[in-house]
Coordinates of C-alpha atoms and ligand atoms in Angstrom, one line a residue:
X294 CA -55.3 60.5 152.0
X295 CA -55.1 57.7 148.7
X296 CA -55.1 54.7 149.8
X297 CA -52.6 51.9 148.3
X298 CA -55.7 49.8 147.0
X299 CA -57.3 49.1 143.8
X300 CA -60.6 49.3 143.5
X301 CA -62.6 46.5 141.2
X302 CA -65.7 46.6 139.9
X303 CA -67.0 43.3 138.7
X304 CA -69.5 44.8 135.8
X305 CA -70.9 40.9 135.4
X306 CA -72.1 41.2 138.8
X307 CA -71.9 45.3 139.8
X308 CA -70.1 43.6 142.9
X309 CA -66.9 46.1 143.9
X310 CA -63.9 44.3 145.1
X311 CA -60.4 46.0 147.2
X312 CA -57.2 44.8 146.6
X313 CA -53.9 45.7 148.5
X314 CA -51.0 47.2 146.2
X315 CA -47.6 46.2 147.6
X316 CA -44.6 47.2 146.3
X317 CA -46.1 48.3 142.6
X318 CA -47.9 45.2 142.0
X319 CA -50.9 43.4 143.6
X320 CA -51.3 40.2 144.7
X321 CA -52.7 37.2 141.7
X322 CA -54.3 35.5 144.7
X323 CA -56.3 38.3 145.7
X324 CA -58.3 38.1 142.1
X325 CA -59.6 34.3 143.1
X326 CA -62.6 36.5 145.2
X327 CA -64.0 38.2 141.8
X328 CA -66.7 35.1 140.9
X329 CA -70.0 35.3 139.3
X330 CA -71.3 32.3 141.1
X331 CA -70.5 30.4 144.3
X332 CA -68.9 27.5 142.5
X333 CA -67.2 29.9 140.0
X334 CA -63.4 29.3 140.3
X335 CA -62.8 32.8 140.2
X336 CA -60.6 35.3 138.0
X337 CA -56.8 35.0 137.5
X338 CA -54.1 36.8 135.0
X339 CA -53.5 35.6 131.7
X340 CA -49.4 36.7 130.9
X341 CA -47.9 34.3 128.6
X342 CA -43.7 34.8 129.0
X343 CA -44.2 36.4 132.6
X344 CA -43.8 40.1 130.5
X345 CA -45.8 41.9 133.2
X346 CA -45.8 39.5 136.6
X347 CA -43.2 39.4 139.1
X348 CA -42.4 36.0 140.2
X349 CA -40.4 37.1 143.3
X350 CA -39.0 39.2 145.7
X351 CA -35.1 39.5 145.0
X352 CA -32.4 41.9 146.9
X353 CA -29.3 40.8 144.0
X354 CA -30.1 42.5 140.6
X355 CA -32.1 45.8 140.2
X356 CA -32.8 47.0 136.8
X357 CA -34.4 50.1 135.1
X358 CA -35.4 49.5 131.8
X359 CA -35.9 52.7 130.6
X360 CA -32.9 54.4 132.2
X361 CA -30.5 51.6 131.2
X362 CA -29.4 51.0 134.8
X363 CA -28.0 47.6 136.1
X364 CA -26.9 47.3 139.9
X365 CA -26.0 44.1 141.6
X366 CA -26.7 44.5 145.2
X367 CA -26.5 48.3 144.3
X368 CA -23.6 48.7 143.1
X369 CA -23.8 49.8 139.7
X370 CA -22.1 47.9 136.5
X371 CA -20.1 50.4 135.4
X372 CA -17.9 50.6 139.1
X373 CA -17.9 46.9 139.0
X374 CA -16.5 46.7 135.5
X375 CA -14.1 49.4 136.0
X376 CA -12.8 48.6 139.7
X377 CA -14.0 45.2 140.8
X378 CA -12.7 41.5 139.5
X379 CA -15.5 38.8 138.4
X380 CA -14.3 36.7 141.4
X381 CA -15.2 39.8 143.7
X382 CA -18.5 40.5 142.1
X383 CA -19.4 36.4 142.4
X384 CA -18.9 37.0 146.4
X385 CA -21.2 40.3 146.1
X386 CA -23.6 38.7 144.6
X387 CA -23.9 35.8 146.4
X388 CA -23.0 37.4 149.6
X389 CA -24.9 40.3 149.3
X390 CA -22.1 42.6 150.4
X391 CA -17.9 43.0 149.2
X392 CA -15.8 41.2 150.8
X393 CA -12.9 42.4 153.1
X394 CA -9.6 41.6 152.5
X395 CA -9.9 38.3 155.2
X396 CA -13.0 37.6 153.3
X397 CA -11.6 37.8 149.7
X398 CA -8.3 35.8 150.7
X399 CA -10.8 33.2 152.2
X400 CA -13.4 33.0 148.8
X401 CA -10.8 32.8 146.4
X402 CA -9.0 29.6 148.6
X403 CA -12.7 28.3 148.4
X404 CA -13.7 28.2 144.7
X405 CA -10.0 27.4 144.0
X406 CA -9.8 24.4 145.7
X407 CA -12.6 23.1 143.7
X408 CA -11.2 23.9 140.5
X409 CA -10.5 20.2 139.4
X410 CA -13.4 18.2 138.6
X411 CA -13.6 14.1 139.1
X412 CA -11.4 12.3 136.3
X413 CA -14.6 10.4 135.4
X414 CA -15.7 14.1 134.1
X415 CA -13.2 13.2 131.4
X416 CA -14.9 9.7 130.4
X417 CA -18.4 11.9 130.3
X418 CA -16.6 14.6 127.8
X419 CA -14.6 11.9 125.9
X420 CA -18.2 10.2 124.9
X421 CA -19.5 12.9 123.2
X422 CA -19.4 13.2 119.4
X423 CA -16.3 14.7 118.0
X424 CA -18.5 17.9 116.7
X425 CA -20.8 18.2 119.6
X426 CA -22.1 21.6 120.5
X427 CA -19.6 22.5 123.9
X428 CA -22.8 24.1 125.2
X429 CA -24.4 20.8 124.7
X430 CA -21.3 19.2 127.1
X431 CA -22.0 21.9 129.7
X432 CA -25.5 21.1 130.2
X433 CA -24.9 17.5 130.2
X434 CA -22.0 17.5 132.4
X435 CA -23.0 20.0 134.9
X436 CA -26.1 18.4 135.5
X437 CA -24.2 15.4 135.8
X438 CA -22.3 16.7 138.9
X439 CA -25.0 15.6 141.3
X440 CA -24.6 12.1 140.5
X441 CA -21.3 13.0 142.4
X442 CA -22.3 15.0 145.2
X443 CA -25.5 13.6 146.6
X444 CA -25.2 15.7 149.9
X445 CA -26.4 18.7 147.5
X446 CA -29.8 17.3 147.9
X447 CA -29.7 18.7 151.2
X448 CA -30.7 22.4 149.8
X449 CA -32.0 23.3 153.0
X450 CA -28.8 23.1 154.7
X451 CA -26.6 26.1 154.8
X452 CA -23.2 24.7 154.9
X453 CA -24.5 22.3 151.7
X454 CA -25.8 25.3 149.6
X455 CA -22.3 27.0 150.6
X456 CA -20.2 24.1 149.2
X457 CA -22.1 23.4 146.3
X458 CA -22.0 27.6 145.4
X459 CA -17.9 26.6 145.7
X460 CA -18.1 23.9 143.2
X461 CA -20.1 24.9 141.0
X462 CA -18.4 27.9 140.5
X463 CA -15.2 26.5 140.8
X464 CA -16.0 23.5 138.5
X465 CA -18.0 25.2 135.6
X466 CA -14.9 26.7 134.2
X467 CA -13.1 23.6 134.2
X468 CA -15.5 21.9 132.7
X469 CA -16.0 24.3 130.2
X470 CA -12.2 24.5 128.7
X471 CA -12.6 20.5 128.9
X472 CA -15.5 20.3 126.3
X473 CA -14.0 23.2 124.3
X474 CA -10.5 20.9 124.4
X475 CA -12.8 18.1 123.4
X476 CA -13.9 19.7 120.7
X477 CA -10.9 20.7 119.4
X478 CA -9.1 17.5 120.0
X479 CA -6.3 18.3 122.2
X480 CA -5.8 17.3 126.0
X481 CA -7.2 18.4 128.8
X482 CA -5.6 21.2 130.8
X483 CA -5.9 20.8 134.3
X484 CA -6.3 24.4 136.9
X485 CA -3.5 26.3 137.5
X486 CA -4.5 28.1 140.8
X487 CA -1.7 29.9 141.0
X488 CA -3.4 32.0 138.0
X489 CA -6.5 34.1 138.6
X490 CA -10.1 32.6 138.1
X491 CA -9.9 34.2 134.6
X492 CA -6.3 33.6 133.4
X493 CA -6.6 30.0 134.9
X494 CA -9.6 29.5 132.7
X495 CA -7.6 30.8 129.5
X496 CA -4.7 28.4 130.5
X497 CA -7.4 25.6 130.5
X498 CA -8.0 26.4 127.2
X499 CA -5.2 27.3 125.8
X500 CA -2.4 25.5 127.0
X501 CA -0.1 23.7 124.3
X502 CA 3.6 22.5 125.3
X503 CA 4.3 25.7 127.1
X504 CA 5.4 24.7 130.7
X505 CA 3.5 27.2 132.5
X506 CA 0.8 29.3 130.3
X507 CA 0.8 33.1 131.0
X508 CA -2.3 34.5 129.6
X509 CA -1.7 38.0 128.1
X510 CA -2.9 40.5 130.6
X511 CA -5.1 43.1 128.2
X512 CA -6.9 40.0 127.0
X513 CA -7.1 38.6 131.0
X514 CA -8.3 41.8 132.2
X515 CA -11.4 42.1 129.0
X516 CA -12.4 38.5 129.8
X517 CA -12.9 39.7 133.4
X518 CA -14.8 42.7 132.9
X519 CA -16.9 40.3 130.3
X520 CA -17.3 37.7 132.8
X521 CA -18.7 40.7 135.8
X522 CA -20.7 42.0 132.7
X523 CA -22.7 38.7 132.5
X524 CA -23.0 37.4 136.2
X525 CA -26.5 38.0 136.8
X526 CA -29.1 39.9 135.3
X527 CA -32.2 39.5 137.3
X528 CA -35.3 37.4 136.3
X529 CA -33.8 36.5 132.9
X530 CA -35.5 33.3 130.8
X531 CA -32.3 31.1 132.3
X532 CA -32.9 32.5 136.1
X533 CA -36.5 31.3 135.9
X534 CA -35.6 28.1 135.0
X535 CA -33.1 28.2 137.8
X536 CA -35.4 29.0 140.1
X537 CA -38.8 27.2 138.6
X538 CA -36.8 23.8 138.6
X539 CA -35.3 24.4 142.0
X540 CA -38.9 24.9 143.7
X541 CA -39.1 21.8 143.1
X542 CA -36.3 20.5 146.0
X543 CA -34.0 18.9 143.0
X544 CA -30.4 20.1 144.1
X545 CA -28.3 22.7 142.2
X546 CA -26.5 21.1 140.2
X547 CA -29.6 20.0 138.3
X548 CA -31.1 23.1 138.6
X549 CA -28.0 24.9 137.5
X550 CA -28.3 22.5 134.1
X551 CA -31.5 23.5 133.4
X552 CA -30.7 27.1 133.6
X553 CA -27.9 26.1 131.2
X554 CA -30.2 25.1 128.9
X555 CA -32.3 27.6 129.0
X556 CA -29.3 30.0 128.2
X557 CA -29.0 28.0 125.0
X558 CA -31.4 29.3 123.3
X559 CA -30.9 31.7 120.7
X560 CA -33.0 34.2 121.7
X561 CA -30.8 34.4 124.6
X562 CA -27.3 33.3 126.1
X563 CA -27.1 31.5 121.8
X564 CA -27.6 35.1 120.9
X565 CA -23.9 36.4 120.5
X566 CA -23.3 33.3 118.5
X567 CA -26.3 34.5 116.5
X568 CA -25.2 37.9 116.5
X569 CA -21.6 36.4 114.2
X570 CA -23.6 34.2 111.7
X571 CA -25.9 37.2 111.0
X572 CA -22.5 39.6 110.9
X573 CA -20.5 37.1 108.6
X574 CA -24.5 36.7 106.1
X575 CA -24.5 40.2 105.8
X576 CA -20.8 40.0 104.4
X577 CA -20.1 44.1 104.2
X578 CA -21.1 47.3 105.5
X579 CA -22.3 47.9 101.9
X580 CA -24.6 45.6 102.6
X581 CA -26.2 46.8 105.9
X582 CA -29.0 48.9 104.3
X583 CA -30.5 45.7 102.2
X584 CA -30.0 43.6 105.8
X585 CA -31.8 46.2 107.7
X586 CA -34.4 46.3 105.1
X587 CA -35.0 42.5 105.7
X588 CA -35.2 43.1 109.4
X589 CA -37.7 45.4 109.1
X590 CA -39.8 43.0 106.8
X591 CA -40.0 40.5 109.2
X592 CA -37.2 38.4 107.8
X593 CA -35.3 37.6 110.6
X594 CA -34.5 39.5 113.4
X595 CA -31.1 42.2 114.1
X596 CA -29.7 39.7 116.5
X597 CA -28.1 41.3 119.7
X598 CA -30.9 44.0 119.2
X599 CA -33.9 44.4 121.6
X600 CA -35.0 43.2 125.1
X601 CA -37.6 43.1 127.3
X602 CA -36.4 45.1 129.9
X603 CA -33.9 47.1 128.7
X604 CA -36.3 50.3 126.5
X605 CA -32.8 51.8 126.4
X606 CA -29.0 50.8 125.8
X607 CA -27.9 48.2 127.7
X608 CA -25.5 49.6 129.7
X609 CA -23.6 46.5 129.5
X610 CA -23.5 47.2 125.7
X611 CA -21.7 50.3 126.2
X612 CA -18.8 48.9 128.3
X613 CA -18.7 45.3 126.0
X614 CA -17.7 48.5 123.0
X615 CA -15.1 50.5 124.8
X616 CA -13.5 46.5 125.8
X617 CA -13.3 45.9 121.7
X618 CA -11.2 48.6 121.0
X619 CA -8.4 47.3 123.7
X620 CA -9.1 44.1 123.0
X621 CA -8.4 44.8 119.4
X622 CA -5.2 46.3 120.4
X623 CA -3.7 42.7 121.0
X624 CA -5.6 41.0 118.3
X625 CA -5.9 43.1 115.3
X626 CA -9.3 44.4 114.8
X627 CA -12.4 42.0 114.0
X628 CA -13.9 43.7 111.1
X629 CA -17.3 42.6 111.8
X630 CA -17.1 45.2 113.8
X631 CA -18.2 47.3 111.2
X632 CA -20.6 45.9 110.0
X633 CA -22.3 45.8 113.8
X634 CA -21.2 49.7 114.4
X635 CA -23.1 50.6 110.9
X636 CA -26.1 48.5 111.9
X637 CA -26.2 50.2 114.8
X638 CA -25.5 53.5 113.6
X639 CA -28.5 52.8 110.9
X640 CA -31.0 50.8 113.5
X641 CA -30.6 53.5 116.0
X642 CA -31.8 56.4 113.6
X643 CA -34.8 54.2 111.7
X644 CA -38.3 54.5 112.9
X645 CA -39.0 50.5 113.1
X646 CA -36.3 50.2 115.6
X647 CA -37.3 53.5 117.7
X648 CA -40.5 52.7 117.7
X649 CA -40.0 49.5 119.2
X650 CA -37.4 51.1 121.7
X651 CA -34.7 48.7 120.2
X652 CA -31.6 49.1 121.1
X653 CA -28.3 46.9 121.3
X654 CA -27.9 44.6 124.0
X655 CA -25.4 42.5 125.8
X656 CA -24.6 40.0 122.7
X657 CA -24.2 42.6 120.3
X658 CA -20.4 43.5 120.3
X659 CA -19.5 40.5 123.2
X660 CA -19.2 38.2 120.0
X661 CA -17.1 40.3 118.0
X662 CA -14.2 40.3 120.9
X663 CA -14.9 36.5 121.6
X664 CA -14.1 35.8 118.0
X665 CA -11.1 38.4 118.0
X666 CA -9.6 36.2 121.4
X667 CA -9.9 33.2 119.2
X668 CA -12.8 31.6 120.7
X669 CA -14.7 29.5 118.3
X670 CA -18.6 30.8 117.9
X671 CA -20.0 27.4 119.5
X672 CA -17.8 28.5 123.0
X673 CA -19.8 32.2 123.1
X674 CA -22.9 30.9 125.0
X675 CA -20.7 28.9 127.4
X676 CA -18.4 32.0 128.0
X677 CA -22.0 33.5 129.4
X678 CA -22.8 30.3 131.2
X679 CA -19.9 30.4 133.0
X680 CA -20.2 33.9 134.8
X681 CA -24.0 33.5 134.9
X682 CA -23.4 30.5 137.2
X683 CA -22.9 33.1 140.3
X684 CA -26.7 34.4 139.6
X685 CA -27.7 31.6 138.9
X686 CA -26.7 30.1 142.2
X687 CA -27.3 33.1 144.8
X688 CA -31.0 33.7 143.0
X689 CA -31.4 29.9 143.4
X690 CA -30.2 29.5 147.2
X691 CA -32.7 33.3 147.4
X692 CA -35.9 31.2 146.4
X693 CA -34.3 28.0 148.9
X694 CA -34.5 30.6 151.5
X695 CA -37.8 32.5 150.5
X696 CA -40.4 31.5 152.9
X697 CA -43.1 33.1 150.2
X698 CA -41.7 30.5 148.2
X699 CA -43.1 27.1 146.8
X700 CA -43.1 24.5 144.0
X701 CA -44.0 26.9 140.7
X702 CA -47.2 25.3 139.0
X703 CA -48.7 28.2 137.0
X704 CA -52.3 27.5 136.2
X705 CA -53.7 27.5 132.2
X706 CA -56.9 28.8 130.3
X707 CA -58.0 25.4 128.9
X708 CA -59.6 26.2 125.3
X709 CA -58.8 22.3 124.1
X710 CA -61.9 20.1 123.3
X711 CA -64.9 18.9 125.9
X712 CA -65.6 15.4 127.1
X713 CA -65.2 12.8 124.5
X714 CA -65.7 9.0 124.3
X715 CA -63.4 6.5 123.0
X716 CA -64.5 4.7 119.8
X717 CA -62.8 1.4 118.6
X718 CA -60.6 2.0 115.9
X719 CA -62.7 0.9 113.5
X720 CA -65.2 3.3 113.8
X721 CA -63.1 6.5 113.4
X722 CA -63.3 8.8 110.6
X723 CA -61.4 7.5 107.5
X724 CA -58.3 10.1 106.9
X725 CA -59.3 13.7 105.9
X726 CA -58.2 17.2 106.1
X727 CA -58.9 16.7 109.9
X728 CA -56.0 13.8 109.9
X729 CA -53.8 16.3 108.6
X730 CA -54.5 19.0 110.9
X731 CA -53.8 16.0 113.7
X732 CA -50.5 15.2 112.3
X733 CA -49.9 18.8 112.2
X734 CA -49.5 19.2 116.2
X735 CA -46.0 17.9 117.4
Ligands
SDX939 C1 -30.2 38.2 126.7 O1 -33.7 38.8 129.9 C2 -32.5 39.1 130.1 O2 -32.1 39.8 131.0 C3 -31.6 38.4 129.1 C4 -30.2 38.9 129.1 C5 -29.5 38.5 130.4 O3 -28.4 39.1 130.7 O4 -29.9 37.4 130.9 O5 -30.1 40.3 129.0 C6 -29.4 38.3 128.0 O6 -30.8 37.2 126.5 C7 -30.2 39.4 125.8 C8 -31.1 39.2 124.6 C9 -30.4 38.4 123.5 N1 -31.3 38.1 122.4 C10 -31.2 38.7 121.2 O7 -30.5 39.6 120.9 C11 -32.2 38.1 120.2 C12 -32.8 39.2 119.4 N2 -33.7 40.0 120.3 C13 -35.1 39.5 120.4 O8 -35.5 38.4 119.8 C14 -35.9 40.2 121.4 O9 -35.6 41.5 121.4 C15 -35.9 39.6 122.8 C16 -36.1 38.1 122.8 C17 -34.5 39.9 123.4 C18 -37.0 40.3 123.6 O10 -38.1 39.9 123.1 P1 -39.5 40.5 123.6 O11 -39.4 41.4 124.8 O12 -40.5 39.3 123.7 O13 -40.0 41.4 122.4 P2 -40.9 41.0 121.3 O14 -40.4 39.7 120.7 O15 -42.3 41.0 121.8 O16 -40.7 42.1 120.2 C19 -41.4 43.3 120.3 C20 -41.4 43.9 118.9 C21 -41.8 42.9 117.8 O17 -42.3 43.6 116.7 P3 -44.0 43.7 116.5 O18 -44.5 42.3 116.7 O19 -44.4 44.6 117.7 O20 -44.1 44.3 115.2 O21 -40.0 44.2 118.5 C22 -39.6 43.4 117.4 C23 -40.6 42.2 117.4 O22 -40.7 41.6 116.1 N3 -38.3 42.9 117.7 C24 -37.3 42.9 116.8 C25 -36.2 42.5 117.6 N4 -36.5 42.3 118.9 C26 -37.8 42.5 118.9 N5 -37.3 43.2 115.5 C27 -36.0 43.0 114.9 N6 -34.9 42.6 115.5 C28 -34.9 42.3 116.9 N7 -33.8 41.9 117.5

């Protein structure tokens, strides 16, 4: 009968060692035994970016790469996007199960009554610059929050992490139609909860003199499915920071900014904005070949293209396509569109991009209907911060609650220099090719 072990053989020291597999992986601990000597500190992995180490035990987002599957609490994406609301799919996952109708009444009373944020929010968003990145405002200000709600410091109780979930997703909204108003330099809106979470957030934004704002339903409903598209996604980049700077005991709200940040990043939540400025350089579909050419080359990557779990098409992809093509029913069609369907058309069929199992994801088209709804590039990453903020905060309370769980402190393979002895200044080496090398590492 196999056993679920690994066998090691230590060929240093012909010693044979027996791990436990659990679950598909084995335990990093269980590699501190394989020494060479008594004082030797013993082996451990080496896996810069995490690509191959799990860093927890999670029941909220399964994934499978290579069959392009995405379930949050096993329910898959596409039922979600077609029958479910974003407000509904924040209760799943953070509940872990749908709400009934007593449930759903009671949730959407919850986040709604924390819709409006402190008027000193406004002093925070009226100090930034007049160009500032709203994504830039959203980290700030979020993190922020907890300089007005010091009972979130209390992560270990229940009732706490519940009303903090509330605000946060409640707030981050609000917050983000204010920096996008800031930007643009018109007045704040403030929630209209007689709207839904998504049509409220569109009033926030664009409100003008209209008494009451009534967001246009087909635009409403794609924002939605967008939002339910991007509410969690597992141990992404942002969800490690989420949960790397929550182990240490800071509250959410700081923890929440941090993912935020994270999401920034243009490799991922900054990628749809990426995804226009590489659609509007390449100008044409005339021009795709040349662009793919480039790509290939090196020079530059086909942004919105490629993951690191996904080794098939993002089923999220799929859906953000079929949404353009309503979407552009309201708006007139974005003709980057294209451009993006003949890079993809080209990408999907060239050996460079097979190879590598390349294949559209998430940001690819979301950009495209963003920019056809009038949203201005610099808003893309905070219309995925704002979903995200319901996966953020159920995998955040998950690793509060995980007793496996502790402060993360990865360990390092030193290769800097050995002991050395400081010299006055005056006896250091006058400035040579070494000084430069020095001046080199920032
Ligand atoms: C998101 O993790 C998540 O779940 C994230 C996300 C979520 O919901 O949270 O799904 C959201 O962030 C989606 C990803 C958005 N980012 C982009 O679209 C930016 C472009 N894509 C990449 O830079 C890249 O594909 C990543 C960052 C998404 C994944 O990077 P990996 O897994 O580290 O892959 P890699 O950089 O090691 O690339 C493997 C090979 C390399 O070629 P070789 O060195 O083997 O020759 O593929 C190449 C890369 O150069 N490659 C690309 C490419 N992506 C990878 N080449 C051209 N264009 C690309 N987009």
């Amino acid at each position: 009968m196999p056993k679920d072990t690994l066998t090691i053989v230590d060929n240093r020291t012909g010693k044979q060692y027996e791990v436990p597999i659990e679950l598909g992986t084995i335990n990093a601990m269980d590699l501190r035994q394989i020494k060479t000597a008594a004082d030797d500190f013993g082996l451990m992995t080496y896996d810069p970016a995490f690509t191959n180490t799990a860093s927890c035990k999670s029941r909220i987002t399964y994934i499978d790469g290579d069959q392009g599957v995405l379930r949050y609490r096993g329910y898959p994406i596409e039922e979600l996007a077609e029958k479910s609301t974003y407000l509904e799919t924040a209760y799943l996952i953070v509940k872990g199960e749908l709400p009934n109708r007593a449930h759903m009444e009671m949730w959407t009373h919850n986040t709604k009554i924390h819709t409006m944020v402190h008027e000193n929010i406004k002093k925070f968003i009226d100090g930034f610059r007049y160009d500032a990145h709203p994504m830039g405002m959203l980290v700030g200000t979020v993190g922020a929050l907890s300089t007005f709600y010091p009972d979130a410091k209390n992560i270990f109780d229940l009732e706490s992490r519940r009303v903090q979930t509330r605000r946060l997703i409640g707030k981050v909204p609000t917050i983000a139609a204010f920096a996008y108003r800031h930007s643009r330099g018109l007045p704040y809106v403030y929630p209209d909860n007689e709207l839904s979470y998504t049509g409220n957030f569109l009033a926030m934004l664009f409100k003008m003199t209209e008494l009451v704002y009534k967001p246009n339903p087909v635009l409403e409903r794609a924002l939605d499915v967008l939002f339910i598209l991007h509410a969690d996604h597992e141990q992404n980049c942002s969800t490690n920071a989420v949960r790397s700077v929550g182990s240490s005991q800071v509250d959410p709200y700081s923890a929440v900014a941090a993912a935020s940040a994270a999401l920034y990043g243009p490799l991922h939540g900054g990628a749809n904005e990426a995804v226009i400025r590489m659609l509007l350089e390449i100008g044409s579909v005339a021009n795709v070949p040349a662009a793919i050419q480039k790509f290939k080359a090196g020079e530059g990557r086909l942004m919105g293209f490629g993951h690191r779990v996904y080794k098939n098409y993002d089923p999220r992809a799929k859906i953000i396509k079929r949404i353009a093509d309503e979407v552009f029913v309201v708006t007139g069609k974005n003709p980057l569109i294209d451009i993006a369907v003949e890079l993809e058309r080209i990408a999907l069929q060239d050996d460079y991009f097979v190879k590598r199992k390349l294949y559209p994801n998430v940001d690819f088209y979301s950009g495209i209907i963003y920019q056809a709804m009038g949203f201005p590039m610099t808003m893309f990453p905070v219309l995925f911060a704002i979903p995200r903020t319901a996966g953020w905060i159920a995998q955040w309370a998950e690793m509060v609650r995980d007793p496996e769980q502790k402060i993360a402190r990865p360990r390092q393979i030193y290769i800097g220099e050995g002991v050395r002895r400081w010299v006055p200044i005056e006896q250091r080496p006058e400035p040579s090719s070494r000084e430069d090398a020095v001046t080199q590492q920032i």
